[in-house]
Amino acid sequence: MAEMLAGRLDVRTRRFAVREVPVPEPGHGEVRIAVKAAGVCLSDLHLIDGTLSPLYLRGDEVTLGHEVAGVVESCGAGVTRFEPGRRVLLQAGEEDLDGTVFTRGVDYDGGWAQFAVAAERTVVPIPDALPFEQACIVPDAVSTPWAAVTATAKTRAGEAVGVWGLGGLGAHAVKLLRLLGAAPVIAIDPVEAARERALRFGADLALDPGSADFAGAVQAATGGRGLAVAFDFAGVPAVREQALGALGKDGRLVLVGLGGQPVTIAHDTTFSFLRQQVLGHYGSEPEHVEQLLHLVEQGRLDLAESVSDVLPLADAPQAVERLAAKEGNPIRLVLRP
């Protein structure tokens, strides 16, 4: 049986290693792709460190990687939409008939491998001009903030917004909010390099959350009205408290960062009087990925700056260490088999 390299996690011991495993065979309605690029996400790190655990994994090991792009290599019986050679990305997961959502690289094998198998309905063609390294990050690093700002927050042009946490998701949120016409877009992060990057990505103002005049700066930037929408991409209680305090009338706080922490509303009377809301957000839907690919193809969205570095698949452990240490303040590290 042919073998390939894959980044495998034992969910019992949390031991992660790149090793040889059998090349998967596509079943009925499935395609096998030769992986050309796979993103390294904070969720992958959380799986390794035990912060997250699979809900539906069959067995004790899984190949990580939910951000995947490559070329169709072979097709199983019943596949009608694809032929070998087609450039594609894979949706980050899929929903079964009873509504259960299975995440690629969590509940079943993902794309930190030379080959990956996917249900045909989760395979999406990509423009020929879009590099694989950029395409692979669309299904999470870009689509999650896109869904947060469009579907959950329903952000409108001209609304004042704040983005807390300017890592892989937050940096893209800034760019996407600018694209939607939100104004002003205020980026908040304690790391100076992250704030400088946010300004390059389209933020109108970048603030250190620890600055003494933070609240005054937000009020000045919004004409005293406060924020219409605040996005928490950090998952930190202190961020949520600060973000709630920055909201204006009818303001919405959208929780995207996952911290496993309680959400506390310090002043319920003010919260209710101003008709404010706290909204939870997770992931994206298939249409959000397709919308983003259309924006890329039309020249409205450039992801060239989103790829911080590309490493060989064999160096996946080093990529995980670099992300954990936030070395170089990366947006996305990408593995190339």
GROMACS .gro file of C-alpha atoms in nm:
model
  337
    1MET     CA    1   0.000   0.000   0.000
    2ALA     CA    2   0.131   0.344  -0.095
    3GLU     CA    3   0.224   0.573   0.192
    4MET     CA    4   0.246   0.948   0.247
    5LEU     CA    5   0.357   1.199   0.508
    6ALA     CA    6   0.089   1.331   0.744
    7GLY     CA    7   0.078   1.541   1.060
    8ARG     CA    8  -0.095   1.310   1.308
    9LEU     CA    9  -0.230   1.387   1.655
   10ASP     CA   10  -0.303   1.123   1.917
   11VAL     CA   11  -0.592   1.284   2.103
   12ARG     CA   12  -0.537   1.065   2.411
   13THR     CA   13  -0.175   1.168   2.471
   14ARG     CA   14  -0.179   1.493   2.266
   15ARG     CA   15   0.137   1.370   2.096
   16PHE     CA   16   0.179   1.526   1.753
   17ALA     CA   17   0.421   1.396   1.489
   18VAL     CA   18   0.470   1.396   1.113
   19ARG     CA   19   0.496   1.035   1.000
   20GLU     CA   20   0.415   0.789   0.723
   21VAL     CA   21   0.055   0.668   0.688
   22PRO     CA   22  -0.136   0.495   0.406
   23VAL     CA   23  -0.258   0.715   0.122
   24PRO     CA   24  -0.639   0.741   0.161
   25GLU     CA   25  -0.868   0.603  -0.110
   26PRO     CA   26  -1.169   0.810  -0.222
   27GLY     CA   27  -1.503   0.641  -0.159
   28HIS     CA   28  -1.833   0.693  -0.336
   29GLY     CA   29  -1.895   1.064  -0.391
   30GLU     CA   30  -1.544   1.158  -0.276
   31VAL     CA   31  -1.238   1.306  -0.441
   32ARG     CA   32  -0.873   1.276  -0.347
   33ILE     CA   33  -0.665   1.588  -0.380
   34ALA     CA   34  -0.292   1.629  -0.389
   35VAL     CA   35  -0.248   1.889  -0.118
   36LYS     CA   36  -0.048   2.192  -0.227
   37ALA     CA   37  -0.097   2.414   0.079
   38ALA     CA   38  -0.249   2.387   0.428
   39GLY     CA   39  -0.290   2.661   0.684
   40VAL     CA   40  -0.177   2.645   1.046
   41CYS     CA   41  -0.452   2.778   1.271
   42LEU     CA   42  -0.473   2.853   1.641
   43SER     CA   43  -0.740   2.582   1.657
   44ASP     CA   44  -0.477   2.328   1.550
   45LEU     CA   45  -0.257   2.447   1.834
   46HIS     CA   46  -0.548   2.417   2.077
   47LEU     CA   47  -0.609   2.059   1.966
   48ILE     CA   48  -0.246   1.975   2.037
   49ASP     CA   49  -0.235   2.148   2.377
   50GLY     CA   50  -0.567   1.998   2.484
   51THR     CA   51  -0.772   2.319   2.495
   52LEU     CA   52  -0.999   2.168   2.227
   53SER     CA   53  -1.106   1.809   2.179
   54PRO     CA   54  -1.285   1.641   1.887
   55LEU     CA   55  -1.653   1.567   1.945
   56TYR     CA   56  -1.713   1.310   1.672
   57LEU     CA   57  -1.374   1.157   1.591
   58ARG     CA   58  -1.381   0.782   1.532
   59GLY     CA   59  -1.062   0.647   1.679
   60ASP     CA   60  -0.777   0.806   1.870
   61GLU     CA   61  -0.577   0.974   1.593
   62VAL     CA   62  -0.648   1.240   1.335
   63THR     CA   63  -0.456   1.422   1.062
   64LEU     CA   64  -0.478   1.791   1.146
   65GLY     CA   65  -0.554   2.075   0.905
   66HIS     CA   66  -0.888   2.235   0.815
   67GLU     CA   67  -0.750   2.496   0.573
   68VAL     CA   68  -0.660   2.302   0.259
   69ALA     CA   69  -0.604   2.366  -0.112
   70GLY     CA   70  -0.467   2.148  -0.390
   71VAL     CA   71  -0.536   1.969  -0.714
   72VAL     CA   72  -0.791   1.694  -0.774
   73GLU     CA   73  -0.585   1.377  -0.816
   74SER     CA   74  -0.856   1.108  -0.846
   75CYS     CA   75  -1.232   1.071  -0.810
   76GLY     CA   76  -1.443   0.803  -0.647
   77ALA     CA   77  -1.754   0.652  -0.802
   78GLY     CA   78  -2.045   0.891  -0.840
   79VAL     CA   79  -1.839   1.209  -0.862
   80THR     CA   80  -1.973   1.428  -1.143
   81ARG     CA   81  -1.847   1.782  -1.085
   82PHE     CA   82  -1.471   1.732  -1.089
   83GLU     CA   83  -1.199   1.574  -1.295
   84PRO     CA   84  -0.830   1.522  -1.217
   85GLY     CA   85  -0.623   1.837  -1.254
   86ARG     CA   86  -0.882   2.084  -1.120
   87ARG     CA   87  -0.747   2.342  -0.874
   88VAL     CA   88  -0.965   2.344  -0.560
   89LEU     CA   89  -0.994   2.425  -0.194
   90LEU     CA   90  -1.181   2.225   0.068
   91GLN     CA   91  -1.450   2.361   0.296
   92ALA     CA   92  -1.340   2.344   0.659
   93GLY     CA   93  -1.612   2.094   0.742
   94GLU     CA   94  -1.951   1.960   0.652
   95GLU     CA   95  -2.299   1.916   0.794
   96ASP     CA   96  -2.481   1.585   0.787
   97LEU     CA   97  -2.855   1.531   0.741
   98ASP     CA   98  -2.938   1.575   1.110
   99GLY     CA   99  -2.749   1.907   1.130
  100THR     CA  100  -2.437   1.776   1.302
  101VAL     CA  101  -2.129   1.972   1.190
  102PHE     CA  102  -1.808   1.773   1.141
  103THR     CA  103  -1.486   1.973   1.120
  104ARG     CA  104  -1.206   1.867   0.889
  105GLY     CA  105  -0.883   1.798   1.070
  106VAL     CA  106  -1.074   1.762   1.397
  107ASP     CA  107  -1.353   1.508   1.359
  108TYR     CA  108  -1.198   1.342   1.053
  109ASP     CA  109  -0.866   1.353   0.871
  110GLY     CA  110  -0.759   1.691   0.739
  111GLY     CA  111  -0.500   1.835   0.507
  112TRP     CA  112  -0.165   1.835   0.686
  113ALA     CA  113  -0.074   1.556   0.447
  114GLN     CA  114   0.037   1.488   0.094
  115PHE     CA  115  -0.312   1.371   0.002
  116ALA     CA  116  -0.658   1.436   0.146
  117VAL     CA  117  -0.999   1.286   0.075
  118ALA     CA  118  -1.311   1.502   0.073
  119ALA     CA  119  -1.681   1.468  -0.003
  120GLU     CA  120  -1.754   1.620  -0.343
  121ARG     CA  121  -1.997   1.871  -0.190
  122THR     CA  122  -1.714   2.020   0.018
  123VAL     CA  123  -1.481   2.076  -0.280
  124VAL     CA  124  -1.476   2.427  -0.429
  125PRO     CA  125  -1.302   2.534  -0.753
  126ILE     CA  126  -1.057   2.823  -0.720
  127PRO     CA  127  -0.946   3.083  -0.975
  128ASP     CA  128  -0.636   2.987  -1.171
  129ALA     CA  129  -0.463   3.309  -1.066
  130LEU     CA  130  -0.511   3.248  -0.694
  131PRO     CA  131  -0.200   3.087  -0.538
  132PHE     CA  132  -0.263   2.774  -0.333
  133GLU     CA  133  -0.099   2.935  -0.029
  134GLN     CA  134  -0.362   3.209  -0.032
  135ALA     CA  135  -0.653   2.985  -0.133
  136CYS     CA  136  -0.607   2.743   0.154
  137ILE     CA  137  -0.668   3.004   0.425
  138VAL     CA  138  -0.999   3.126   0.282
  139PRO     CA  139  -1.217   2.856   0.449
  140ASP     CA  140  -1.139   2.977   0.802
  141ALA     CA  141  -0.891   3.262   0.846
  142VAL     CA  142  -1.089   3.476   0.600
  143SER     CA  143  -1.437   3.323   0.593
  144THR     CA  144  -1.485   3.318   0.971
  145PRO     CA  145  -1.439   3.697   1.010
  146TRP     CA  146  -1.633   3.752   0.686
  147ALA     CA  147  -1.930   3.559   0.827
  148ALA     CA  148  -1.894   3.739   1.160
  149VAL     CA  149  -1.907   4.088   1.010
  150THR     CA  150  -2.172   4.016   0.746
  151ALA     CA  151  -2.404   3.744   0.880
  152THR     CA  152  -2.379   3.772   1.259
  153ALA     CA  153  -2.313   4.143   1.310
  154LYS     CA  154  -2.489   4.250   0.989
  155THR     CA  155  -2.245   4.540   0.970
  156ARG     CA  156  -2.365   4.831   0.759
  157ALA     CA  157  -2.165   5.089   0.566
  158GLY     CA  158  -2.084   5.389   0.781
  159GLU     CA  159  -2.108   5.206   1.113
  160ALA     CA  160  -1.829   5.259   1.363
  161VAL     CA  161  -1.660   4.929   1.451
  162GLY     CA  162  -1.386   4.808   1.683
  163VAL     CA  163  -1.175   4.496   1.635
  164TRP     CA  164  -1.001   4.352   1.943
  165GLY     CA  165  -0.724   4.101   1.868
  166LEU     CA  166  -0.538   4.145   1.540
  167GLY     CA  167  -0.407   3.795   1.473
  168GLY     CA  168  -0.507   3.569   1.185
  169LEU     CA  169  -0.880   3.638   1.210
  170GLY     CA  170  -0.879   3.991   1.344
  171ALA     CA  171  -0.639   4.124   1.080
  172HIS     CA  172  -0.868   3.992   0.808
  173ALA     CA  173  -1.170   4.139   0.986
  174VAL     CA  174  -1.012   4.483   0.957
  175LYS     CA  175  -0.958   4.438   0.583
  176LEU     CA  176  -1.310   4.304   0.528
  177LEU     CA  177  -1.477   4.576   0.734
  178ARG     CA  178  -1.295   4.834   0.524
  179LEU     CA  179  -1.425   4.657   0.212
  180LEU     CA  180  -1.781   4.675   0.348
  181GLY     CA  181  -1.755   5.048   0.413
  182ALA     CA  182  -1.760   5.044   0.793
  183ALA     CA  183  -1.625   5.374   0.929
  184PRO     CA  184  -1.431   5.433   1.133
  185VAL     CA  185  -1.259   5.096   1.168
  186ILE     CA  186  -1.073   5.097   1.499
  187ALA     CA  187  -0.814   4.822   1.555
  188ILE     CA  188  -0.717   4.733   1.913
  189ASP     CA  189  -0.419   4.520   2.018
  190PRO     CA  190  -0.141   4.551   2.277
  191VAL     CA  191   0.124   4.452   2.020
  192GLU     CA  192   0.257   4.751   1.826
  193ALA     CA  193   0.348   4.546   1.518
  194ALA     CA  194  -0.007   4.412   1.502
  195ARG     CA  195  -0.147   4.765   1.520
  196GLU     CA  196   0.085   4.883   1.243
  197ARG     CA  197  -0.025   4.592   1.025
  198ALA     CA  198  -0.390   4.674   1.091
  199LEU     CA  199  -0.332   5.025   0.961
  200ARG     CA  200  -0.186   4.877   0.642
  201PHE     CA  201  -0.494   4.654   0.617
  202GLY     CA  202  -0.727   4.953   0.626
  203ALA     CA  203  -0.789   5.050   0.988
  204ASP     CA  204  -0.860   5.419   1.039
  205LEU     CA  205  -0.719   5.414   1.391
  206ALA     CA  206  -0.511   5.163   1.591
  207LEU     CA  207  -0.517   5.174   1.970
  208ASP     CA  208  -0.335   5.006   2.256
  209PRO     CA  209  -0.608   4.873   2.490
  210GLY     CA  210  -0.390   4.960   2.788
  211SER     CA  211  -0.351   5.328   2.702
  212ALA     CA  212  -0.482   5.573   2.961
  213ASP     CA  213  -0.689   5.765   2.706
  214PHE     CA  214  -0.841   5.459   2.535
  215ALA     CA  215  -1.206   5.538   2.612
  216GLY     CA  216  -1.160   5.902   2.516
  217ALA     CA  217  -0.996   5.806   2.186
  218VAL     CA  218  -1.290   5.583   2.093
  219GLN     CA  219  -1.540   5.854   2.182
  220ALA     CA  220  -1.347   6.111   1.980
  221ALA     CA  221  -1.321   5.882   1.676
  222THR     CA  222  -1.695   5.807   1.684
  223GLY     CA  223  -1.816   6.159   1.745
  224GLY     CA  224  -1.924   6.064   2.097
  225ARG     CA  225  -2.163   5.795   1.976
  226GLY     CA  226  -1.955   5.490   2.068
  227LEU     CA  227  -1.919   5.179   1.857
  228ALA     CA  228  -2.201   5.025   1.660
  229VAL     CA  229  -2.021   4.689   1.660
  230ALA     CA  230  -1.734   4.552   1.868
  231PHE     CA  231  -1.565   4.228   1.762
  232ASP     CA  232  -1.379   4.016   2.017
  233PHE     CA  233  -1.125   3.801   1.833
  234ALA     CA  234  -0.919   3.746   2.148
  235GLY     CA  235  -1.155   3.546   2.370
  236VAL     CA  236  -1.038   3.731   2.681
  237PRO     CA  237  -1.272   3.854   2.960
  238ALA     CA  238  -1.091   4.188   2.989
  239VAL     CA  239  -1.139   4.247   2.617
  240ARG     CA  240  -1.511   4.179   2.642
  241GLU     CA  241  -1.549   4.416   2.935
  242GLN     CA  242  -1.365   4.692   2.751
  243ALA     CA  243  -1.557   4.628   2.429
  244LEU     CA  244  -1.895   4.643   2.606
  245GLY     CA  245  -1.794   4.974   2.760
  246ALA     CA  246  -1.712   5.114   2.416
  247LEU     CA  247  -2.052   5.032   2.264
  248GLY     CA  248  -2.307   5.297   2.189
  249LYS     CA  249  -2.685   5.277   2.159
  250ASP     CA  250  -2.802   4.955   1.988
  251GLY     CA  251  -2.439   4.838   1.988
  252ARG     CA  252  -2.353   4.473   1.927
  253LEU     CA  253  -2.065   4.279   2.081
  254VAL     CA  254  -1.974   3.979   1.863
  255LEU     CA  255  -1.777   3.700   2.033
  256VAL     CA  256  -1.554   3.525   1.780
  257GLY     CA  257  -1.253   3.438   1.995
  258LEU     CA  258  -1.304   3.125   2.204
  259GLY     CA  259  -1.164   3.145   2.555
  260GLY     CA  260  -1.390   2.913   2.753
  261GLN     CA  261  -1.459   3.202   2.991
  262PRO     CA  262  -1.780   3.349   3.138
  263VAL     CA  263  -1.932   3.653   2.970
  264THR     CA  264  -2.008   3.919   3.229
  265ILE     CA  265  -2.221   4.229   3.179
  266ALA     CA  266  -2.106   4.473   3.444
  267HIS     CA  267  -2.400   4.717   3.423
  268ASP     CA  268  -2.721   4.543   3.320
  269THR     CA  269  -2.929   4.860   3.346
  270THR     CA  270  -2.705   5.051   3.105
  271PHE     CA  271  -2.689   4.747   2.878
  272SER     CA  272  -3.067   4.721   2.865
  273PHE     CA  273  -3.132   5.096   2.847
  274LEU     CA  274  -2.904   5.124   2.542
  275ARG     CA  275  -3.060   4.809   2.388
  276GLN     CA  276  -2.719   4.650   2.342
  277GLN     CA  277  -2.660   4.288   2.239
  278VAL     CA  278  -2.402   4.013   2.282
  279LEU     CA  279  -2.385   3.777   1.984
  280GLY     CA  280  -2.196   3.451   1.956
  281HIS     CA  281  -2.021   3.353   1.634
  282TYR     CA  282  -1.851   3.038   1.511
  283GLY     CA  283  -1.705   2.950   1.170
  284SER     CA  284  -1.877   3.017   0.840
  285GLU     CA  285  -2.113   2.866   0.585
  286PRO     CA  286  -2.018   2.738   0.237
  287GLU     CA  287  -2.163   3.046   0.069
  288HIS     CA  288  -1.922   3.270   0.259
  289VAL     CA  289  -1.624   3.092   0.103
  290GLU     CA  290  -1.781   3.126  -0.241
  291GLN     CA  291  -1.847   3.498  -0.184
  292LEU     CA  292  -1.485   3.555  -0.089
  293LEU     CA  293  -1.353   3.369  -0.393
  294HIS     CA  294  -1.575   3.590  -0.609
  295LEU     CA  295  -1.432   3.902  -0.443
  296VAL     CA  296  -1.079   3.773  -0.503
  297GLU     CA  297  -1.154   3.695  -0.866
  298GLN     CA  298  -1.304   4.043  -0.916
  299GLY     CA  299  -0.994   4.207  -0.772
  300ARG     CA  300  -1.169   4.342  -0.463
  301LEU     CA  301  -0.979   4.131  -0.209
  302ASP     CA  302  -0.602   4.076  -0.205
  303LEU     CA  303  -0.467   3.805   0.027
  304ALA     CA  304  -0.100   3.833  -0.068
  305GLU     CA  305  -0.003   3.985   0.269
  306SER     CA  306  -0.196   3.721   0.461
  307VAL     CA  307   0.065   3.446   0.426
  308SER     CA  308   0.340   3.514   0.677
  309ASP     CA  309   0.559   3.218   0.582
  310VAL     CA  310   0.551   2.885   0.399
  311LEU     CA  311   0.717   2.578   0.554
  312PRO     CA  312   0.758   2.216   0.441
  313LEU     CA  313   0.503   1.971   0.581
  314ALA     CA  314   0.787   1.795   0.763
  315ASP     CA  315   0.838   2.115   0.963
  316ALA     CA  316   0.481   2.119   1.098
  317PRO     CA  317   0.603   2.083   1.462
  318GLN     CA  318   0.819   2.393   1.418
  319ALA     CA  319   0.524   2.581   1.265
  320VAL     CA  320   0.314   2.493   1.569
  321GLU     CA  321   0.590   2.617   1.800
  322ARG     CA  322   0.622   2.942   1.606
  323LEU     CA  323   0.248   3.005   1.627
  324ALA     CA  324   0.241   2.924   1.998
  325ALA     CA  325   0.522   3.172   2.060
  326LYS     CA  326   0.367   3.424   1.817
  327GLU     CA  327   0.710   3.443   1.656
  328GLY     CA  328   0.705   3.722   1.400
  329ASN     CA  329   0.341   3.801   1.484
  330PRO     CA  330   0.211   3.581   1.198
  331ILE     CA  331  -0.125   3.614   1.026
  332ARG     CA  332  -0.102   3.266   0.878
  333LEU     CA  333   0.176   3.011   0.850
  334VAL     CA  334   0.122   2.766   0.565
  335LEU     CA  335   0.252   2.411   0.519
  336ARG     CA  336   0.352   2.286   0.175
  337PRO     CA  337   0.369   1.905   0.129
   0.00000   0.00000   0.00000
